[in-house]
């Protein structure tokens, strides 16, 4: 049996077959606290801010009077809060907690974290996948230990329990256990015999330390402790941190002291709260003017030339680049599609855009003169991270566009352009997308500047146009009544289509994604030019079709899309056309027009996506869905 398990575990390596029957847990939120306050309250407060990372079950564990106590419940955090109100845990200044997103297996009470070792010594919470858990489970069975749950996490807890029982401290014990684990994990552990210490380890999964005044925190994301401290430390790969109320020490998995990077979080608690909006998503849509403005801030020197401070790749190297490959997932991938249009048009460097999940599995051709650009809001997306590693193995230079300071993707890249969207808590990306677009435009213009494919005054004019975007979005958002009405009109539609051409095509894809993930209705985005090659068969009476109209005068594309609208209407569908405010052709041909501010063609996605975000948010609200925590989703996809 052990041998069979060994073979199964052997193939369960990234990129190879995995045992599909196994329960794995990932993308979860983790909090740890050591300090003078009520640790349960602080940990639950932190979990509330991390619930966007997973909401299948939640749990908390405290150490008090030399004993471990655990409370955990399937379902959203509110179930755990109810349980804690009915049966409070002992008062303690030391606790760990977890909110979970499961990929396989039922979200049951018993499978919820924290997991305890059978000897009652330790409790552990975990984010990630322990790839060799089957082998370790077989080993535990031989030692007479039968786990009570189906989780890989409990295996780590059991091993840790055995290790501390040998007499060492929790840090050393966790180091020994980590060296036996394969896969991706953040583990946070407490030991009832070390009542002032929380220990955590990270490999391929996020972990930050919050340094308070007489109290310290551990979390997957600074949002968990931002109400208490804005001083943070990012942990590197294969590092272990030990915190007490007043100390923190970091070492490597080999036991040497580690170098860490402290930083000050630039946003505060108000950014992590709803501020009067019904949903984080709606708030984040309305924050877009500021997010765009913040991302543009400080990007020019006194002479007006573009400057990208965190871009640590020398101009000579950028001039030698002969191919750009943009890699990302989901919404970030659509931002990458827009980047291709801008990069090729402004720099004349060939640019490919690729889904991160496909990239490394098809033996891509990249090398020392390839610039790989990755786009990730969270900075933790596993597919994107693996693609980066693959690209760097091929000696390509990697530049990350990222919104999360201290996350893994920028750390593992050669260079970074940070977007300044602030925390994005709604699972559906909104301001994350807009600021990614801005960063892509800035990168394309910077490359044009360095390579001399655009004159300085041309670049300055485009930056001026970008600087007008926040005010333009502000005006759009002040007049959304028509869009809200559309959400009410189409609330019962079983399907919605989106068409676009040129940079309107990725906007159509993103509009459809927003509707799928929030409203759970069939939504597809198509390149308008493809309509007659198949999708037109979907057109039927009363079907809502959104069309992103290219600005008039853009070659012949505008006229061609007008013809598409006529073809759709001739088949009884309803066309909702997003068109420039003085596009009279669009007004003549559409059933409904959503006016867009006049902006340069390449920048149109910045304004065209806004009504589609509002539409999806409103329609999902009308359907009674949880907009911020849509079913089956989690904010950061930290497993492949
Ligand atoms: O954090 P990342 O930008 O790497 O995330 C990529 C996708 O998982 C993300 O954009 C996802 O598609 C969103 N839910 C879209 O709203």
XYZ file of C-alpha atoms and ligand atoms in Angstrom:
656
model
C 0.000 0.000 0.000
C 2.746 2.408 1.017
C 4.491 1.723 -2.285
C 1.373 2.453 -4.269
C 0.951 5.712 -2.361
C 4.565 6.524 -3.010
C 4.046 6.193 -6.744
C 0.950 8.377 -6.577
C 2.823 11.047 -4.669
C 5.716 10.836 -7.071
C 3.570 11.935 -9.955
C 1.901 14.606 -7.859
C 4.520 17.196 -8.791
C 3.693 20.535 -10.392
C 3.048 19.959 -14.056
C 2.387 16.241 -13.677
C -0.665 14.196 -12.892
C -2.148 14.733 -9.452
C -4.243 12.356 -7.407
C -7.693 13.764 -8.229
C -9.437 12.078 -5.307
C -7.480 13.946 -2.698
C -8.821 16.873 -0.737
C -6.648 19.933 -1.062
C -7.091 23.361 0.437
C -5.740 26.491 -0.989
C -6.037 30.217 -1.475
C -7.185 30.549 2.112
C -6.742 33.425 4.545
C -4.492 33.028 7.565
C -4.086 35.186 10.686
C -1.894 34.864 13.766
C -1.635 37.195 16.779
C 0.592 37.577 19.837
C -0.086 40.494 22.168
C -1.928 41.856 25.166
C -5.397 42.129 23.597
C -8.122 39.528 23.094
C -6.451 37.384 20.451
C -9.704 35.715 19.343
C -11.329 39.078 18.613
C -8.317 40.301 16.653
C -7.960 37.092 14.686
C -11.675 36.997 13.811
C -11.473 40.661 12.786
C -8.519 39.754 10.547
C -10.392 36.797 9.081
C -13.300 39.087 8.253
C -10.935 41.192 6.120
C -9.469 38.090 4.495
C -12.776 36.367 3.830
C -12.437 37.394 0.188
C -9.682 34.756 -0.049
C -12.023 31.904 0.775
C -15.320 31.443 2.547
C -16.095 27.718 2.764
C -15.289 27.371 6.473
C -13.429 29.181 9.228
C -11.741 28.405 12.510
C -9.622 29.770 15.314
C -7.374 28.280 17.965
C -6.027 29.813 21.184
C -3.469 28.819 23.763
C -4.574 29.568 27.337
C -3.458 28.095 30.662
C -1.216 25.594 28.921
C -4.034 24.207 26.778
C -5.076 24.435 23.164
C -8.694 25.213 22.315
C -10.163 25.165 18.835
C -13.464 26.380 17.385
C -14.284 25.801 13.719
C -17.360 25.794 11.540
C -18.269 25.041 7.947
C -19.714 27.944 5.956
C -19.019 31.648 6.118
C -17.270 33.354 8.993
C -20.587 34.343 10.527
C -21.142 30.663 11.500
C -17.889 30.666 13.444
C -18.795 33.984 15.069
C -22.117 32.514 16.196
C -20.339 29.501 17.641
C -17.866 31.745 19.488
C -20.704 33.848 20.884
C -22.468 30.737 22.185
C -19.340 28.930 23.434
C -16.524 31.456 23.910
C -12.932 30.271 23.780
C -10.741 30.970 26.841
C -9.320 34.483 27.060
C -5.857 34.547 25.536
C -3.309 36.836 23.930
C -2.221 34.181 21.437
C -4.324 32.830 18.576
C -4.287 31.627 14.991
C -7.202 31.571 12.550
C -8.150 30.513 9.059
C -10.757 31.091 6.387
C -10.797 28.413 3.720
C -11.416 27.862 0.029
C -11.570 24.175 -0.895
C -10.753 22.725 -4.279
C -11.973 19.186 -3.558
C -13.928 17.638 -0.731
C -16.728 18.927 1.414
C -16.377 22.080 3.445
C -17.202 20.339 6.720
C -16.556 21.245 10.346
C -13.997 18.478 10.673
C -12.075 19.523 7.564
C -11.990 23.180 8.634
C -8.716 24.529 10.035
C -7.022 24.738 12.556
C -5.975 21.087 12.746
C -4.620 19.623 15.959
C -2.033 16.914 16.473
C -3.333 13.759 18.206
C -1.057 14.399 21.190
C -2.827 17.741 21.740
C 0.403 19.761 21.553
C 0.011 21.840 18.390
C -2.608 23.464 16.173
C -1.867 24.396 12.581
C -3.501 26.460 9.833
C -2.386 26.132 6.248
C -2.684 27.722 2.843
C -1.488 25.701 -0.152
C -1.049 22.075 -1.097
C 1.257 19.527 0.474
C 2.051 17.483 -2.602
C 3.611 14.479 -0.834
C 0.889 14.199 1.770
C -0.037 10.630 0.775
C 3.450 9.326 1.583
C 3.499 11.192 4.884
C 0.032 9.948 5.756
C 1.183 6.351 5.188
C 4.165 7.002 7.426
C 1.908 8.336 10.172
C -0.296 5.252 9.848
C 2.737 3.100 10.493
C 3.355 5.149 13.651
C -0.229 4.411 14.708
C -1.645 7.868 13.976
C -4.951 8.039 12.136
C -5.886 11.540 11.004
C -9.463 12.578 11.742
C -9.863 14.741 8.652
C -9.280 14.234 4.936
C -6.881 17.155 4.742
C -3.220 17.409 3.872
C -2.948 20.078 6.582
C -3.625 17.638 9.369
C -0.658 15.582 8.197
C 1.589 18.599 8.810
C -0.039 19.129 12.214
C 0.528 15.487 13.183
C 4.169 15.591 12.079
C 4.687 18.807 13.992
C 3.098 17.277 17.094
C 5.542 14.367 16.925
C 8.461 16.721 16.366
C 7.767 19.051 19.346
C 7.267 15.988 21.532
C 10.957 15.196 20.929
C 11.799 18.216 23.079
C 12.897 20.968 20.689
C 11.267 24.363 20.301
C 8.380 25.033 17.910
C 10.550 26.924 15.412
C 13.051 24.089 15.081
C 10.254 21.538 14.898
C 8.467 23.452 12.135
C 11.757 23.771 10.241
C 12.216 19.997 10.369
C 8.662 19.414 9.173
C 8.917 21.983 6.357
C 12.017 20.272 5.035
C 9.947 17.127 4.614
C 7.064 18.815 2.774
C 6.729 19.218 -0.972
C 4.437 21.694 -2.640
C 3.145 25.132 -1.759
C 2.359 26.116 1.775
C 2.097 28.767 4.378
C 1.815 27.121 7.770
C 1.095 28.910 11.016
C 1.375 26.954 14.256
C 1.015 27.259 18.006
C 2.188 24.869 20.721
C 0.406 24.725 24.085
C 3.777 24.393 25.828
C 5.077 27.677 24.312
C 2.156 29.959 25.164
C 3.777 33.224 24.034
C 4.915 32.152 20.557
C 3.386 31.835 17.094
C 5.541 30.345 14.346
C 4.920 30.463 10.607
C 6.659 29.200 7.491
C 6.221 30.035 3.840
C 6.961 28.394 0.516
C 5.181 29.556 -2.656
C 2.318 31.037 -0.694
C 1.925 34.502 0.855
C 2.798 35.534 4.415
C 3.393 38.965 5.916
C 4.281 40.037 9.444
C 2.589 43.068 11.011
C 4.751 44.851 13.579
C 2.597 46.568 16.186
C 3.320 48.385 19.400
C 3.685 45.560 21.929
C 1.839 43.177 19.608
C 2.674 41.336 16.408
C 0.617 39.777 13.644
C 0.972 37.196 10.906
C -1.341 37.161 7.913
C -1.773 36.252 4.271
C -2.411 39.904 3.491
C -1.813 43.185 5.333
C -5.582 43.866 5.198
C -5.900 41.507 8.188
C -4.009 43.830 10.545
C -4.159 47.227 8.836
C -6.451 48.565 11.607
C -3.632 47.995 14.108
C -0.391 48.634 12.302
C 0.847 49.759 8.893
C 4.394 48.493 9.481
C 4.914 45.208 7.680
C 7.656 42.777 6.802
C 7.484 40.539 3.780
C 8.757 37.036 4.201
C 10.898 35.413 1.513
C 10.685 31.978 0.016
C 11.499 29.124 2.426
C 11.638 31.290 5.528
C 10.298 30.766 9.044
C 9.218 33.561 11.346
C 8.760 33.357 15.082
C 6.716 36.074 16.783
C 5.946 36.953 20.357
C 4.176 40.125 21.484
C 7.432 42.076 21.359
C 9.847 40.180 19.098
C 10.069 38.708 15.639
C 12.858 36.569 14.220
C 13.205 35.215 10.726
C 15.358 32.322 9.591
C 15.640 30.114 6.532
C 14.561 26.500 6.187
C 18.230 25.649 6.764
C 18.297 27.528 10.063
C 20.376 30.596 9.078
C 19.210 34.117 9.991
C 17.336 35.585 7.018
C 17.299 39.066 5.527
C 13.832 40.581 5.311
C 12.352 43.732 3.802
C 10.275 45.939 6.120
C 7.857 48.376 4.472
C 5.178 50.891 5.360
C 1.708 50.129 3.953
C 0.589 53.158 1.975
C -3.148 52.742 2.620
C -5.149 52.614 5.834
C -8.161 50.933 7.400
C -10.726 53.068 5.564
C -9.479 51.594 2.269
C -10.260 48.107 3.566
C -13.832 49.003 4.589
C -16.989 49.514 2.524
C -17.411 53.197 3.373
C -21.200 53.276 2.953
C -21.372 51.198 -0.252
C -23.407 47.987 -0.369
C -20.487 46.037 -1.852
C -16.713 46.364 -1.901
C -16.989 45.913 -5.653
C -19.226 48.956 -6.055
C -16.924 50.983 -3.831
C -13.935 49.850 -5.874
C -15.651 50.822 -9.132
C -16.167 54.314 -7.697
C -12.543 54.447 -6.533
C -11.296 54.054 -10.097
C -10.692 57.735 -10.845
C -8.385 57.943 -7.827
C -6.744 54.588 -8.540
C -5.926 55.657 -12.104
C -4.629 59.044 -10.924
C -2.490 57.415 -8.207
C -1.008 54.960 -10.693
C -0.030 57.840 -12.973
C 1.479 59.901 -10.176
C 5.220 60.621 -10.165
C 5.984 58.968 -13.489
C 7.691 61.961 -15.172
C 10.927 63.800 -14.406
C 11.368 67.599 -14.515
C 11.907 67.511 -18.276
C 8.618 65.627 -18.784
C 10.361 62.389 -19.750
C 8.779 59.197 -18.466
C 10.497 57.565 -15.526
C 9.580 54.217 -14.006
C 11.449 54.073 -10.727
C 11.027 50.396 -9.869
C 11.947 49.265 -13.368
C 15.378 47.899 -12.736
C 16.214 46.917 -16.321
C 18.807 49.129 -18.016
C 17.819 51.072 -21.185
C 20.477 49.170 -23.224
C 18.819 45.906 -22.299
C 15.388 47.237 -23.215
C 16.775 48.369 -26.574
C 18.065 44.834 -27.195
C 14.648 43.246 -26.614
C 13.330 41.658 -29.805
C 10.120 40.108 -28.480
C 7.704 40.846 -25.662
C 5.525 38.132 -24.157
C 2.731 39.189 -21.822
C 1.541 36.495 -19.415
C -1.418 36.639 -17.052
C -4.724 35.039 -16.039
C -8.361 36.143 -16.098
C -8.952 39.867 -16.069
C -5.211 40.528 -15.979
C -4.906 38.547 -19.218
C -7.427 40.875 -20.842
C -5.330 43.845 -19.686
C -2.435 42.062 -21.403
C -4.423 41.824 -24.621
C -4.853 45.598 -24.597
C -1.126 45.972 -23.847
C -0.291 44.113 -27.056
C -2.093 46.708 -29.174
C -0.328 49.579 -27.408
C 3.121 47.987 -27.319
C 3.146 46.997 -30.977
C 1.674 50.311 -32.142
C 3.990 52.530 -30.107
C 7.195 50.479 -30.128
C 6.963 48.181 -33.205
C 8.313 45.315 -31.060
C 6.409 42.052 -31.686
C 4.266 41.223 -28.681
C 2.487 37.981 -27.813
C -0.078 37.566 -25.072
C -0.463 34.229 -23.413
C -2.520 32.668 -20.645
C -0.114 31.871 -17.824
C -1.683 28.436 -17.412
C -0.727 27.534 -20.986
C 2.676 29.174 -21.188
C 5.100 26.737 -19.630
C 3.320 23.625 -20.863
C 3.861 24.336 -24.535
C 7.639 24.775 -24.572
C 7.538 28.504 -25.418
C 10.364 30.139 -27.335
C 11.820 32.787 -25.024
C 15.429 33.743 -24.355
C 17.776 36.492 -23.168
C 16.358 39.049 -25.621
C 12.736 38.360 -24.684
C 11.021 40.660 -22.226
C 8.343 38.729 -20.357
C 5.727 41.004 -18.813
C 3.493 39.430 -16.181
C 0.357 41.101 -14.914
C -1.176 40.199 -11.566
C -3.278 42.203 -9.154
C -2.603 39.902 -6.207
C 0.975 38.994 -7.065
C 0.239 35.457 -5.867
C -1.453 33.725 -8.816
C 0.190 30.296 -9.049
C -0.079 29.932 -12.832
C 1.586 33.306 -13.354
C 4.286 32.570 -10.804
C 5.125 29.245 -12.438
C 5.273 30.955 -15.838
C 7.751 33.496 -14.419
C 9.977 30.751 -13.108
C 9.892 29.007 -16.454
C 10.724 32.222 -18.326
C 13.636 32.982 -16.016
C 14.993 29.479 -16.455
C 15.097 30.288 -20.176
C 17.092 33.450 -19.292
C 14.313 35.864 -20.265
C 14.021 39.112 -18.295
C 10.764 39.340 -16.372
C 8.901 42.513 -15.528
C 5.890 42.297 -13.234
C 2.925 44.655 -13.222
C 1.454 44.152 -9.776
C -0.768 45.808 -7.187
C 0.486 44.068 -4.057
C 3.654 45.217 -2.394
C 5.506 42.339 -0.785
C 3.862 39.630 -2.876
C 5.685 36.754 -4.528
C 5.428 37.689 -8.216
C 7.273 41.045 -8.010
C 9.800 39.480 -5.684
C 10.618 36.778 -8.202
C 10.756 39.175 -11.159
C 13.682 41.266 -12.422
C 11.649 44.456 -12.400
C 8.264 45.725 -11.329
C 5.778 48.452 -12.080
C 3.448 48.757 -9.122
C -0.116 49.816 -9.757
C -1.581 51.976 -6.998
C -5.144 50.724 -6.822
C -5.077 50.212 -3.041
C -6.593 47.027 -1.669
C -9.033 45.281 -4.001
C -11.318 43.186 -1.841
C -14.252 42.355 -4.138
C -13.409 39.073 -5.847
C -14.236 40.574 -9.240
C -11.386 42.779 -10.376
C -12.337 46.376 -11.264
C -9.860 49.052 -10.216
C -7.210 46.356 -10.459
C -7.968 46.060 -14.189
C -7.997 49.788 -14.872
C -4.717 50.384 -13.113
C -3.146 47.436 -14.933
C -4.164 49.074 -18.194
C -2.529 52.309 -17.063
C 0.681 50.479 -16.134
C 0.679 48.742 -19.541
C 0.312 52.095 -21.339
C 3.130 53.551 -19.239
C 5.355 50.594 -20.021
C 4.603 50.803 -23.746
C 5.359 54.539 -23.768
C 8.529 54.042 -21.757
C 9.729 51.425 -24.238
C 8.888 53.831 -27.074
C 10.930 56.532 -25.309
C 13.918 54.270 -24.692
C 13.873 52.786 -28.188
C 13.139 56.117 -29.882
C 10.023 54.918 -31.701
C 8.054 57.964 -30.531
C 9.153 61.559 -30.103
C 9.176 63.030 -26.597
C 6.349 65.447 -27.444
C 4.186 62.589 -28.756
C 4.730 60.689 -25.516
C 3.980 63.800 -23.457
C 0.687 64.268 -25.356
C -0.363 60.689 -24.635
C 0.473 61.143 -20.950
C -1.692 64.254 -20.959
C -4.505 62.159 -22.414
C -4.006 59.553 -19.691
C -4.136 62.296 -17.084
C -7.591 63.316 -18.333
C -8.975 59.801 -17.750
C -9.769 60.105 -13.991
C -12.040 63.106 -14.627
C -13.655 61.321 -17.573
C -14.457 58.252 -15.433
C -15.708 60.536 -12.679
C -18.232 62.028 -15.153
C -19.268 58.567 -16.335
C -19.862 57.340 -12.797
C -22.003 60.369 -12.001
C -24.479 59.273 -14.664
C -25.106 55.530 -14.413
C -28.932 55.595 -14.295
C -29.219 54.197 -17.816
C -26.903 51.311 -16.980
C -28.791 50.532 -13.768
C -32.003 50.476 -15.787
C -30.449 48.003 -18.241
C -29.531 45.724 -15.333
C -33.163 45.756 -14.289
C -34.395 45.175 -17.889
C -32.097 42.220 -18.470
C -32.108 40.660 -14.982
C -33.945 37.581 -16.270
C -32.005 37.151 -19.542
C -30.482 33.663 -19.654
C -27.608 34.802 -21.858
C -25.790 38.006 -22.807
C -23.259 38.504 -25.586
C -20.481 41.092 -25.861
C -18.763 42.103 -29.094
C -15.761 44.301 -29.663
C -13.051 44.939 -32.173
C -9.421 46.073 -31.811
C -8.988 47.135 -28.148
C -12.755 46.785 -27.765
C -12.360 43.013 -28.088
C -10.623 42.501 -24.708
C -13.219 44.873 -23.221
C -15.960 42.571 -24.561
C -14.215 39.570 -22.995
C -13.852 41.364 -19.670
C -17.500 42.517 -19.732
C -18.570 38.904 -20.254
C -16.275 37.629 -17.484
C -17.721 40.140 -15.008
C -21.233 38.928 -15.781
C -20.324 35.231 -15.580
C -18.556 35.475 -12.262
C -21.100 37.730 -10.551
C -24.499 37.000 -12.117
C -23.872 33.314 -12.952
C -25.468 33.679 -16.365
C -24.122 32.607 -19.700
C -22.056 35.448 -21.133
C -19.613 35.348 -24.031
C -17.292 37.919 -25.507
C -16.446 37.772 -29.211
C -14.302 39.631 -31.687
C -16.952 41.406 -33.778
C -15.201 40.383 -36.976
C -15.765 36.751 -36.030
C -19.526 37.134 -35.778
C -20.292 35.624 -39.158
C -17.800 32.800 -38.587
C -20.041 31.136 -36.035
C -21.324 33.189 -33.081
C -24.140 34.713 -35.171
C -25.911 31.366 -34.784
C -26.446 32.305 -31.115
C -28.357 35.458 -31.997
C -32.073 35.174 -31.271
C -35.042 37.292 -30.436
C -34.542 39.682 -27.489
C -30.999 38.449 -26.731
C -29.046 41.371 -25.217
C -25.865 42.043 -27.206
C -23.431 44.687 -25.936
C -21.231 46.139 -28.649
C -18.069 48.116 -27.890
C -17.882 50.568 -30.770
C -14.463 51.660 -32.089
C -14.223 55.460 -32.313
C -15.407 56.823 -35.692
C -12.663 57.231 -38.267
C -10.591 54.278 -37.046
C -9.769 52.851 -40.454
C -12.830 50.938 -41.668
C -13.411 49.165 -38.406
C -16.120 51.556 -37.217
C -18.223 50.953 -40.345
C -17.736 47.214 -40.117
C -19.040 47.144 -36.547
C -22.041 49.262 -37.623
C -22.776 46.473 -40.146
C -22.500 43.884 -37.340
C -25.079 45.834 -35.340
C -27.452 45.792 -38.310
C -26.926 42.043 -38.752
C -27.686 41.414 -35.067
C -30.804 43.593 -35.051
C -32.086 41.953 -38.212
C -32.249 38.742 -36.199
C -34.316 40.259 -33.398
C -31.604 40.716 -30.742
C -31.294 43.927 -28.704
C -28.119 45.924 -29.221
C -26.651 48.026 -26.438
C -23.854 49.993 -28.031
C -21.042 51.621 -26.067
C -19.995 54.431 -28.350
C -18.197 57.754 -28.250
C -20.564 60.529 -27.166
C -20.865 62.148 -30.613
C -20.991 58.922 -32.635
C -24.235 59.636 -34.517
C -23.966 56.465 -36.599
C -24.086 54.404 -33.437
C -27.122 56.366 -32.213
C -28.897 55.709 -35.537
C -28.236 51.972 -35.528
C -28.395 50.849 -31.880
C -31.389 49.975 -29.724
C -29.692 51.602 -26.741
C -26.525 53.730 -26.651
C -24.221 54.102 -23.662
C -22.170 57.228 -24.331
C -18.441 57.015 -23.700
C -16.113 59.991 -23.186
C -13.997 60.857 -26.239
C -10.486 59.485 -25.695
C -7.692 58.286 -28.015
C -8.520 54.915 -29.569
C -5.930 52.902 -27.660
C -7.129 54.320 -24.336
C -10.793 53.517 -24.938
C -10.801 50.361 -22.721
C -10.280 52.634 -19.686
C -13.700 54.178 -20.171
C -15.542 51.417 -22.054
C -15.251 48.845 -19.259
C -16.742 51.087 -16.542
C -20.432 50.754 -17.558
C -19.978 46.999 -18.002
C -18.619 46.682 -14.450
C -21.582 48.647 -13.081
C -23.992 46.549 -15.173
C -22.608 43.239 -13.826
C -22.527 44.492 -10.226
C -26.099 45.760 -10.407
C -27.496 42.720 -12.193
C -25.927 40.369 -9.653
C -27.319 42.533 -6.832
C -30.789 42.324 -8.352
C -30.479 38.558 -8.568
C -29.692 38.512 -4.841
C -26.135 37.211 -5.230
C -23.217 37.922 -2.945
C -21.325 40.291 -5.234
C -18.128 40.403 -3.201
C -17.924 36.664 -2.638
C -19.341 34.954 -5.726
C -19.864 31.230 -5.500
C -16.911 28.909 -6.177
C -14.398 31.756 -6.531
C -11.539 33.124 -4.450
C -9.615 36.312 -4.931
C -6.122 34.894 -5.353
C -5.793 31.615 -7.199
C -2.733 30.237 -5.473
C -2.959 26.710 -6.860
C -2.577 25.672 -10.490
O -4.355 38.452 -8.991
P -4.316 38.208 -10.464
O -4.455 39.454 -11.255
O -3.145 37.388 -10.901
O -5.617 37.319 -10.749
C -5.911 36.822 -12.023
C -7.317 36.302 -12.089
O -7.499 35.255 -11.189
C -8.352 37.392 -11.794
O -8.209 38.485 -12.645
C -9.775 36.818 -11.929
O -10.050 36.516 -13.263
C -10.802 37.820 -11.361
N -11.757 37.136 -10.543
C -11.547 38.544 -12.399
O -12.505 39.409 -11.893
